[in-house]
Amino acid sequence: MPAFPDVPKIAFEGPKSKNPLAFRYYNPDEVVEGKAMRDHFRFSVAYWHAFRGTGSDPFGSATMLRPWERGDTVDNAINRVHVAFEFMEKMGLEFYCFHDRDMAPEGKTLAESNKNLDEVVKALKEEQQRTGIKLLWGTANLFSNPRYVHGAATSCNADAFAFAAGQVKKMLEVTKELGGRGYVFWGGREGYQNLYNTDMKRELDHLGRFLHMAVDYAKKIGFSGQFFIEPKPKEPTKHQYDSDAAACINFLRAYGLNTFKLNLETNHATLAGHTIQHEIEYAGHQGFLGSIDANTGDLLLGWDTDQFPTDIYLTTQCMLSILKYGGLAGGINFDAKVRRESFEPVDLFYAHIGGMDAFARGLKIAAAIRADGVLDKFVRGRYASWDSGIGKEIDDGKHTFETLSEHMLKKGDVTPNTSGRQEYLEHLINMYV
Ligand code: XUL
Ligand code: CO
């Protein structure tokens, strides 16, 4: 029995289509900048939102109509896998991501939880083989269970660290078994609520040790996927250690974890007081750009609302910077949930189609801007003073404070500045949108 009997396979119908169950811009085989759209994006469904999200919030209970749900059992988890793969097949979503606990019920012990997971992983493997859909990344939920009340790798309770290690060990094995491209660490409760009770150095040392153990174990079992850290500044704790790209990169370098890359999330960037483009630019020029959790927040709400991205400026900015740094080792995972009020199964389709089309449009707009070279040309011109004369000499390491002071004493004052032309550039971008 199909779970979505009334929804056909979603097809590309082109920009003139008025069919809300069709792609207007996402055309997987279309080549942009020498690469098919499907390979630019590697769109992925976030299992926790799409198939475990209930619509509950702090003020109200579940609203989602999910007729296939029959409780938190292994049998139901296996049936849910079939539903999820039907959804992904119909959507043309070629990847998915999950946490251990989204996929199978947690047992009373680690052994029981591992056994439950193994049973569902069998079904995942079969469905992957049947459909060709792949795992983008796996991860472990190290934040929901009360044992992690003080964190996992950064907990004051050494047993919580040990339990988390057991969970990650298992999820690394599962991710390898399913051929996952990568493995994500989002520091669920790795942070603090209060510094009076916190030994920050000890907690960060433990986090560094934990991640080294993960690298060692991956090597031991031959898992060669990419490790990612996902920055987020707050929520659930008031300060998460992995607060933004810059903080993560500093941490990774300080603890000698240079093989990691970042999985950047739009709404996390805005919670950190940045834009996602800022985060992509920062990670990109430092060599740490890895993958994207695509979503958007709501400026009037100010928490991690995880909405589906539909803003063309947002996706254009993402794609401008992703193209600039040569693409993603990971992909674009829709870490986004349908609103509590969008409770019908078909809303899952509208949401993902909207997100995929928004990114496809962003890609085409960004590629057109790049093809004309308008931004590049402007930026190059803006820094032209560094390409010859004193600028080039400074860049070549030929100067000191003394020689520069000498230079200015002779010259008197600087060559006049030129306009930054922000309004001109914003208008220019609109010509491509
Ligand atoms: C939480 C979040 C997580 C990670 C995976 O804000 O984004 O779902 O993506 O643990
Ligand atoms: Co995320």
Coordinates of C-alpha atoms and ligand atoms in Angstrom, one line a residue:
M1 CA 0.0 0.0 0.0
P2 CA 1.6 3.3 -1.0
A3 CA 1.7 6.0 1.7
F4 CA 1.3 8.8 -0.9
P5 CA -1.2 7.3 -3.4
D6 CA -2.3 10.6 -4.8
V7 CA 1.1 12.0 -5.5
P8 CA 2.9 11.1 -8.7
K9 CA 6.6 11.1 -9.3
I10 CA 7.5 14.8 -9.3
A11 CA 8.7 15.8 -12.7
F12 CA 10.6 18.8 -14.1
E13 CA 8.0 20.9 -16.1
G14 CA 9.9 24.1 -16.6
P15 CA 9.3 27.7 -15.4
K16 CA 6.0 28.1 -17.2
S17 CA 4.4 25.2 -15.2
K18 CA 1.7 26.2 -12.7
N19 CA 1.7 22.7 -11.2
P20 CA 2.7 22.9 -7.5
L21 CA 3.6 19.2 -7.6
A22 CA 6.3 19.7 -10.3
F23 CA 9.7 21.3 -10.5
R24 CA 10.0 24.5 -12.3
Y25 CA 13.8 25.0 -12.0
Y26 CA 15.3 21.8 -10.5
N27 CA 16.2 19.7 -13.5
P28 CA 18.6 17.1 -12.2
D29 CA 20.4 16.4 -15.5
E30 CA 20.8 20.0 -16.6
V31 CA 24.4 21.0 -16.7
V32 CA 25.5 24.2 -15.0
E33 CA 29.1 25.2 -14.9
G34 CA 30.1 21.8 -16.3
K35 CA 28.2 19.8 -13.6
A36 CA 24.7 18.3 -13.5
M37 CA 22.4 20.0 -11.0
R38 CA 22.0 16.8 -9.0
D39 CA 25.8 16.7 -8.4
H40 CA 26.0 20.4 -7.4
F41 CA 23.4 19.8 -4.7
R42 CA 23.1 16.2 -3.6
F43 CA 19.8 17.1 -2.0
S44 CA 19.0 15.2 1.1
V45 CA 16.0 14.6 3.3
A46 CA 16.5 15.1 7.1
Y47 CA 14.8 12.0 8.5
W48 CA 14.2 13.5 11.9
H49 CA 12.1 16.3 10.6
A50 CA 10.4 14.7 7.6
F51 CA 9.6 11.4 9.3
R52 CA 9.8 11.9 13.0
G53 CA 8.6 15.5 13.3
T54 CA 5.2 15.5 15.1
G55 CA 4.4 19.2 15.0
S56 CA 4.4 19.5 18.8
D57 CA 5.8 22.7 20.4
P58 CA 6.1 23.9 24.0
F59 CA 2.5 25.0 23.9
G60 CA 0.8 22.2 22.1
S61 CA 0.8 18.6 21.2
A62 CA 1.4 16.7 17.9
T63 CA -0.6 17.9 14.8
M64 CA 1.0 15.9 11.9
L65 CA -1.3 13.5 10.1
R66 CA 0.9 10.5 9.4
P67 CA -1.5 7.6 8.8
W68 CA 1.4 5.1 8.6
E69 CA 2.6 5.7 12.2
R70 CA 1.8 2.9 14.6
G71 CA 4.0 3.7 17.6
D72 CA 7.6 3.5 18.5
T73 CA 8.3 -0.1 17.7
V74 CA 11.0 -1.8 15.4
D75 CA 8.2 -3.0 13.1
N76 CA 6.8 0.4 12.7
A77 CA 10.4 1.8 12.2
I78 CA 10.9 -0.6 9.3
N79 CA 7.5 0.3 7.8
R80 CA 8.5 4.0 8.1
V81 CA 11.6 3.2 6.1
H82 CA 9.4 2.1 3.2
V83 CA 7.3 5.2 3.5
A84 CA 10.4 7.4 3.5
F85 CA 11.9 5.7 0.4
E86 CA 8.6 6.0 -1.4
F87 CA 8.7 9.8 -0.6
M88 CA 12.3 10.2 -1.7
E89 CA 11.7 8.2 -4.9
K90 CA 8.7 10.3 -5.8
M91 CA 10.6 13.5 -5.0
G92 CA 13.8 12.5 -6.8
L93 CA 15.7 13.1 -3.5
E94 CA 18.9 11.0 -3.9
F95 CA 20.2 11.3 -0.4
Y96 CA 19.1 11.2 3.2
C97 CA 20.5 11.8 6.7
F98 CA 19.5 10.4 10.1
H99 CA 20.4 10.1 13.8
D100 CA 20.5 6.7 15.3
R101 CA 17.5 7.4 17.4
D102 CA 15.4 8.8 14.5
M103 CA 15.7 5.5 12.8
A104 CA 15.1 2.9 15.5
P105 CA 13.6 3.0 19.0
E106 CA 16.0 3.4 21.9
G107 CA 16.1 0.3 24.1
K108 CA 16.6 -0.1 27.8
T109 CA 20.4 -0.6 27.3
L110 CA 23.0 0.3 24.7
A111 CA 22.9 -3.4 23.6
E112 CA 19.2 -3.3 23.0
S113 CA 19.4 0.0 21.2
N114 CA 22.1 -1.4 18.9
K115 CA 20.0 -4.5 18.2
N116 CA 17.0 -2.4 17.3
L117 CA 19.1 -0.2 15.0
D118 CA 20.6 -3.3 13.3
E119 CA 17.1 -4.5 12.3
V120 CA 16.1 -1.2 10.7
V121 CA 19.5 -0.9 9.0
K122 CA 18.8 -4.1 7.2
A123 CA 15.6 -2.5 5.7
L124 CA 17.6 0.6 4.8
K125 CA 20.2 -1.4 3.0
E126 CA 17.6 -3.2 1.0
E127 CA 15.8 0.0 0.1
Q128 CA 19.1 1.7 -0.9
Q129 CA 19.9 -1.2 -3.2
R130 CA 16.4 -1.2 -4.7
T131 CA 16.3 2.6 -5.4
G132 CA 19.9 3.7 -5.6
I133 CA 19.2 6.4 -2.9
K134 CA 22.3 7.0 -0.7
L135 CA 23.2 8.1 2.7
L136 CA 24.6 11.6 2.8
W137 CA 25.7 11.4 6.4
G138 CA 24.9 9.6 9.6
T139 CA 25.0 11.0 13.2
A140 CA 24.2 10.0 16.7
N141 CA 21.6 11.7 19.0
L142 CA 23.7 12.7 22.0
F143 CA 21.2 15.2 23.4
S144 CA 17.7 13.9 23.9
N145 CA 18.1 11.2 26.6
P146 CA 18.3 12.6 30.2
R147 CA 21.7 10.9 30.6
Y148 CA 23.0 13.8 28.5
V149 CA 21.5 16.6 30.6
H150 CA 25.0 18.0 31.2
G151 CA 26.2 17.2 27.6
A152 CA 27.8 14.1 26.1
A153 CA 31.5 14.5 25.2
T154 CA 31.7 17.6 27.5
S155 CA 29.6 16.1 30.4
C156 CA 30.9 16.4 33.9
N157 CA 29.8 12.7 34.2
A158 CA 32.5 10.4 32.7
D159 CA 29.9 7.7 32.1
A160 CA 27.9 10.0 29.8
F161 CA 31.1 10.4 27.8
A162 CA 31.6 6.6 27.6
F163 CA 27.9 6.0 26.6
A164 CA 28.2 8.6 23.9
A165 CA 31.4 7.0 22.6
G166 CA 29.5 3.7 22.4
Q167 CA 26.7 5.3 20.4
V168 CA 29.1 7.0 18.0
K169 CA 31.1 3.8 17.6
K170 CA 27.9 2.0 16.5
M171 CA 26.8 4.9 14.2
L172 CA 30.2 4.9 12.5
E173 CA 29.8 1.2 11.8
V174 CA 26.2 1.8 10.5
T175 CA 27.3 4.8 8.4
K176 CA 30.1 2.7 6.9
E177 CA 27.7 -0.3 6.3
L178 CA 25.3 2.1 4.4
G179 CA 28.1 3.7 2.4
G180 CA 27.5 7.1 3.9
R181 CA 29.5 10.0 2.4
G182 CA 30.1 11.5 5.8
Y183 CA 29.5 11.7 9.5
V184 CA 28.2 14.8 11.4
F185 CA 28.9 16.0 14.9
W186 CA 26.4 18.5 16.0
G187 CA 27.2 19.4 19.6
G188 CA 23.6 18.9 20.9
R189 CA 24.3 19.9 24.5
E190 CA 28.1 20.5 24.3
G191 CA 28.1 23.9 25.9
Y192 CA 27.0 25.4 29.2
Q193 CA 24.1 27.2 30.9
N194 CA 26.2 28.7 33.6
L195 CA 30.0 29.3 34.0
Y196 CA 29.8 29.1 37.9
N197 CA 29.5 25.3 37.5
T198 CA 31.6 24.8 34.4
D199 CA 35.3 23.9 33.8
M200 CA 35.5 25.1 30.2
K201 CA 39.0 23.9 29.6
R202 CA 38.3 20.4 30.9
E203 CA 35.1 20.2 28.8
L204 CA 36.9 21.3 25.6
D205 CA 39.8 18.9 26.2
H206 CA 37.3 16.1 26.5
L207 CA 35.5 17.1 23.3
G208 CA 38.9 17.1 21.5
R209 CA 39.7 13.7 22.9
F210 CA 36.3 12.3 21.9
L211 CA 36.7 13.5 18.3
H212 CA 40.2 12.0 18.1
M213 CA 38.7 8.7 19.3
A214 CA 36.1 8.9 16.4
V215 CA 38.9 9.6 13.9
D216 CA 40.9 6.6 15.2
Y217 CA 37.9 4.3 15.2
A218 CA 36.9 5.3 11.6
K219 CA 40.5 4.5 10.5
K220 CA 40.3 1.1 12.3
I221 CA 37.1 0.0 10.6
G222 CA 38.0 1.6 7.2
F223 CA 35.3 4.3 7.2
S224 CA 36.7 6.9 4.8
G225 CA 33.7 9.3 4.8
Q226 CA 34.2 13.0 5.6
F227 CA 33.8 14.1 9.2
F228 CA 31.8 17.3 9.7
I229 CA 31.2 19.6 12.7
E230 CA 28.0 21.6 12.6
P231 CA 28.3 25.0 14.2
K232 CA 25.4 26.4 16.2
P233 CA 25.8 29.2 18.8
K234 CA 22.9 28.4 21.3
E235 CA 19.8 26.2 21.8
P236 CA 19.6 24.0 23.7
T237 CA 22.4 25.5 25.8
K238 CA 22.8 29.2 26.1
H239 CA 26.3 28.9 24.7
Q240 CA 27.3 26.0 22.4
Y241 CA 31.1 25.5 22.1
D242 CA 30.8 25.0 18.3
S243 CA 29.3 28.5 18.1
D244 CA 30.1 29.5 14.5
A245 CA 32.5 28.6 11.7
A246 CA 35.4 30.7 13.1
A247 CA 35.1 29.1 16.6
C248 CA 34.9 25.6 15.1
I249 CA 37.9 26.1 12.9
N250 CA 39.9 27.5 15.9
F251 CA 38.9 24.5 18.0
L252 CA 39.7 22.0 15.2
R253 CA 43.2 23.5 14.7
A254 CA 43.9 23.8 18.4
Y255 CA 43.1 20.1 18.9
G256 CA 44.8 18.9 15.7
L257 CA 41.6 17.8 14.0
N258 CA 42.4 19.3 10.6
T259 CA 40.7 16.6 8.5
F260 CA 37.3 17.8 9.6
K261 CA 35.1 20.1 7.6
L262 CA 32.0 22.1 8.5
N263 CA 28.4 21.4 7.9
L264 CA 26.9 24.9 7.9
E265 CA 23.3 25.6 8.7
T266 CA 21.5 28.7 7.6
N267 CA 19.4 29.2 10.8
H268 CA 22.4 28.5 13.0
A269 CA 24.4 31.2 11.2
T270 CA 21.6 33.7 11.8
L271 CA 21.4 32.7 15.5
A272 CA 25.2 33.5 15.6
G273 CA 24.5 36.9 14.2
H274 CA 25.9 36.0 10.8
T275 CA 24.5 35.2 7.4
I276 CA 25.0 31.7 5.9
Q277 CA 27.0 33.4 3.1
H278 CA 29.3 34.8 5.8
E279 CA 29.7 31.3 7.2
I280 CA 30.3 29.7 3.8
E281 CA 32.9 32.5 2.9
Y282 CA 34.7 32.0 6.2
A283 CA 34.8 28.2 6.0
G284 CA 35.6 28.4 2.3
H285 CA 38.6 30.6 2.4
Q286 CA 40.0 28.6 5.4
G287 CA 39.6 25.3 3.5
F288 CA 36.9 23.9 5.8
L289 CA 33.7 24.2 3.7
G290 CA 32.0 20.8 3.7
S291 CA 28.2 20.6 3.6
I292 CA 25.1 22.6 4.1
D293 CA 22.0 22.1 6.3
A294 CA 19.6 24.2 4.2
N295 CA 16.8 26.0 6.0
T296 CA 15.9 29.5 7.1
G297 CA 14.8 31.2 10.3
D298 CA 12.3 33.9 10.9
L299 CA 13.7 37.3 11.8
L300 CA 10.6 38.1 13.9
L301 CA 10.9 34.9 16.0
G302 CA 14.6 34.6 16.6
W303 CA 14.9 30.9 17.4
D304 CA 15.9 27.9 15.4
T305 CA 12.6 27.6 13.4
D306 CA 14.1 25.4 10.7
Q307 CA 11.8 26.6 7.9
F308 CA 12.2 25.5 4.3
P309 CA 14.2 27.9 2.2
T310 CA 12.3 29.7 -0.5
D311 CA 14.1 33.1 -0.6
I312 CA 15.9 33.4 -4.0
Y313 CA 18.4 36.0 -2.7
L314 CA 19.4 33.6 0.1
T315 CA 19.9 30.6 -2.3
T316 CA 21.7 32.9 -4.8
Q317 CA 24.1 34.1 -2.1
C318 CA 24.7 30.5 -0.9
M319 CA 25.4 29.3 -4.5
L320 CA 27.7 32.3 -5.3
S321 CA 29.9 31.3 -2.5
I322 CA 29.6 27.5 -2.9
L323 CA 30.6 27.8 -6.6
K324 CA 33.4 30.1 -5.7
Y325 CA 35.0 27.5 -3.4
G326 CA 34.5 24.6 -5.8
G327 CA 31.4 22.9 -4.5
L328 CA 30.6 20.7 -1.5
A329 CA 32.1 17.4 -0.4
G330 CA 28.8 16.8 1.3
G331 CA 25.5 18.1 -0.1
I332 CA 22.4 20.2 0.6
N333 CA 20.4 18.6 3.5
F334 CA 17.0 20.0 4.1
D335 CA 17.3 20.3 7.9
A336 CA 13.9 21.9 7.8
K337 CA 10.4 21.0 9.1
V338 CA 7.0 21.8 7.7
R339 CA 5.1 24.2 10.0
R340 CA 2.9 22.8 12.7
E341 CA -0.1 24.1 10.7
S342 CA 1.0 22.2 7.5
F343 CA 0.1 18.9 8.9
E344 CA -1.0 16.9 5.8
P345 CA 1.4 14.4 4.2
V346 CA 1.3 16.3 0.9
D347 CA 2.8 19.3 2.6
L348 CA 6.1 17.4 2.8
F349 CA 6.1 17.4 -1.0
Y350 CA 5.3 21.1 -1.4
A351 CA 8.1 21.9 1.1
H352 CA 10.8 20.0 -0.5
I353 CA 9.9 21.0 -4.0
G354 CA 10.0 24.6 -2.9
G355 CA 13.4 24.2 -1.4
M356 CA 14.9 22.4 -4.3
D357 CA 13.5 24.8 -6.8
A358 CA 14.8 27.8 -4.8
F359 CA 18.3 26.3 -4.8
A360 CA 18.1 25.4 -8.5
R361 CA 17.1 29.0 -9.2
G362 CA 19.9 30.3 -6.9
L363 CA 22.4 28.1 -8.8
K364 CA 21.3 29.4 -12.2
I365 CA 21.3 33.0 -11.1
A366 CA 24.7 32.7 -9.4
A367 CA 26.1 31.0 -12.5
A368 CA 24.8 33.8 -14.7
I369 CA 26.4 36.4 -12.5
R370 CA 29.7 34.5 -12.5
A371 CA 29.6 34.0 -16.3
D372 CA 29.4 37.7 -16.8
G373 CA 32.1 38.2 -14.2
V374 CA 30.4 41.4 -12.9
L375 CA 31.1 40.9 -9.2
D376 CA 34.6 39.5 -9.7
K377 CA 35.5 42.4 -12.0
F378 CA 34.2 44.9 -9.4
V379 CA 36.0 43.2 -6.5
R380 CA 39.3 42.9 -8.5
G381 CA 39.1 46.6 -9.3
R382 CA 38.4 47.5 -5.7
Y383 CA 41.6 45.9 -4.6
A384 CA 43.7 47.1 -7.6
S385 CA 46.0 49.1 -5.3
W386 CA 47.4 45.7 -4.1
D387 CA 48.3 44.5 -7.6
S388 CA 51.2 46.9 -8.2
G389 CA 53.3 49.6 -6.5
I390 CA 53.4 49.8 -2.7
G391 CA 50.5 47.3 -2.4
K392 CA 52.3 44.6 -4.3
E393 CA 55.5 45.3 -2.4
I394 CA 53.7 44.8 1.0
D395 CA 52.1 41.6 -0.2
D396 CA 55.5 40.4 -1.4
G397 CA 56.8 40.9 2.2
K398 CA 59.2 43.7 1.1
H399 CA 58.2 46.3 3.8
T400 CA 58.3 47.1 7.5
F401 CA 56.7 49.8 9.6
E402 CA 59.8 51.9 9.1
T403 CA 59.8 51.7 5.3
L404 CA 56.0 52.3 5.2
S405 CA 56.3 55.3 7.5
E406 CA 59.1 56.6 5.2
H407 CA 56.8 56.0 2.2
M408 CA 54.0 58.1 3.7
L409 CA 56.3 60.8 5.0
K410 CA 57.4 61.3 1.5
K411 CA 53.9 60.9 -0.1
G412 CA 52.0 63.1 2.4
D413 CA 48.6 61.3 2.2
V414 CA 46.8 58.4 0.6
T415 CA 45.6 58.2 -3.0
P416 CA 41.9 59.1 -2.8
N417 CA 39.5 56.2 -2.0
T418 CA 36.8 55.2 -4.5
S419 CA 33.2 54.4 -3.8
G420 CA 32.2 50.9 -2.5
R421 CA 29.0 51.2 -4.7
Q422 CA 26.8 49.0 -2.5
E423 CA 23.5 50.2 -4.0
Y424 CA 24.8 49.8 -7.6
L425 CA 25.8 46.2 -6.8
E426 CA 22.5 45.3 -5.0
H427 CA 20.7 46.7 -8.0
L428 CA 23.0 44.8 -10.3
I429 CA 22.2 41.5 -8.6
N430 CA 18.5 42.3 -9.1
M431 CA 19.0 42.3 -12.8
Y432 CA 19.9 38.6 -12.6
V433 CA 17.2 37.5 -10.2
Ligands
XUL1 C1 20.0 21.0 15.4 C2 20.5 20.4 14.1 C3 20.7 18.9 14.1 C4 21.9 18.5 13.3 C5 22.1 17.0 13.4 O1 19.7 22.3 15.4 O2 20.6 21.1 13.2 O3 19.5 18.4 13.6 O4 21.7 18.9 12.0 O5 22.3 16.6 14.7
CO2 CO 21.4 20.8 11.3

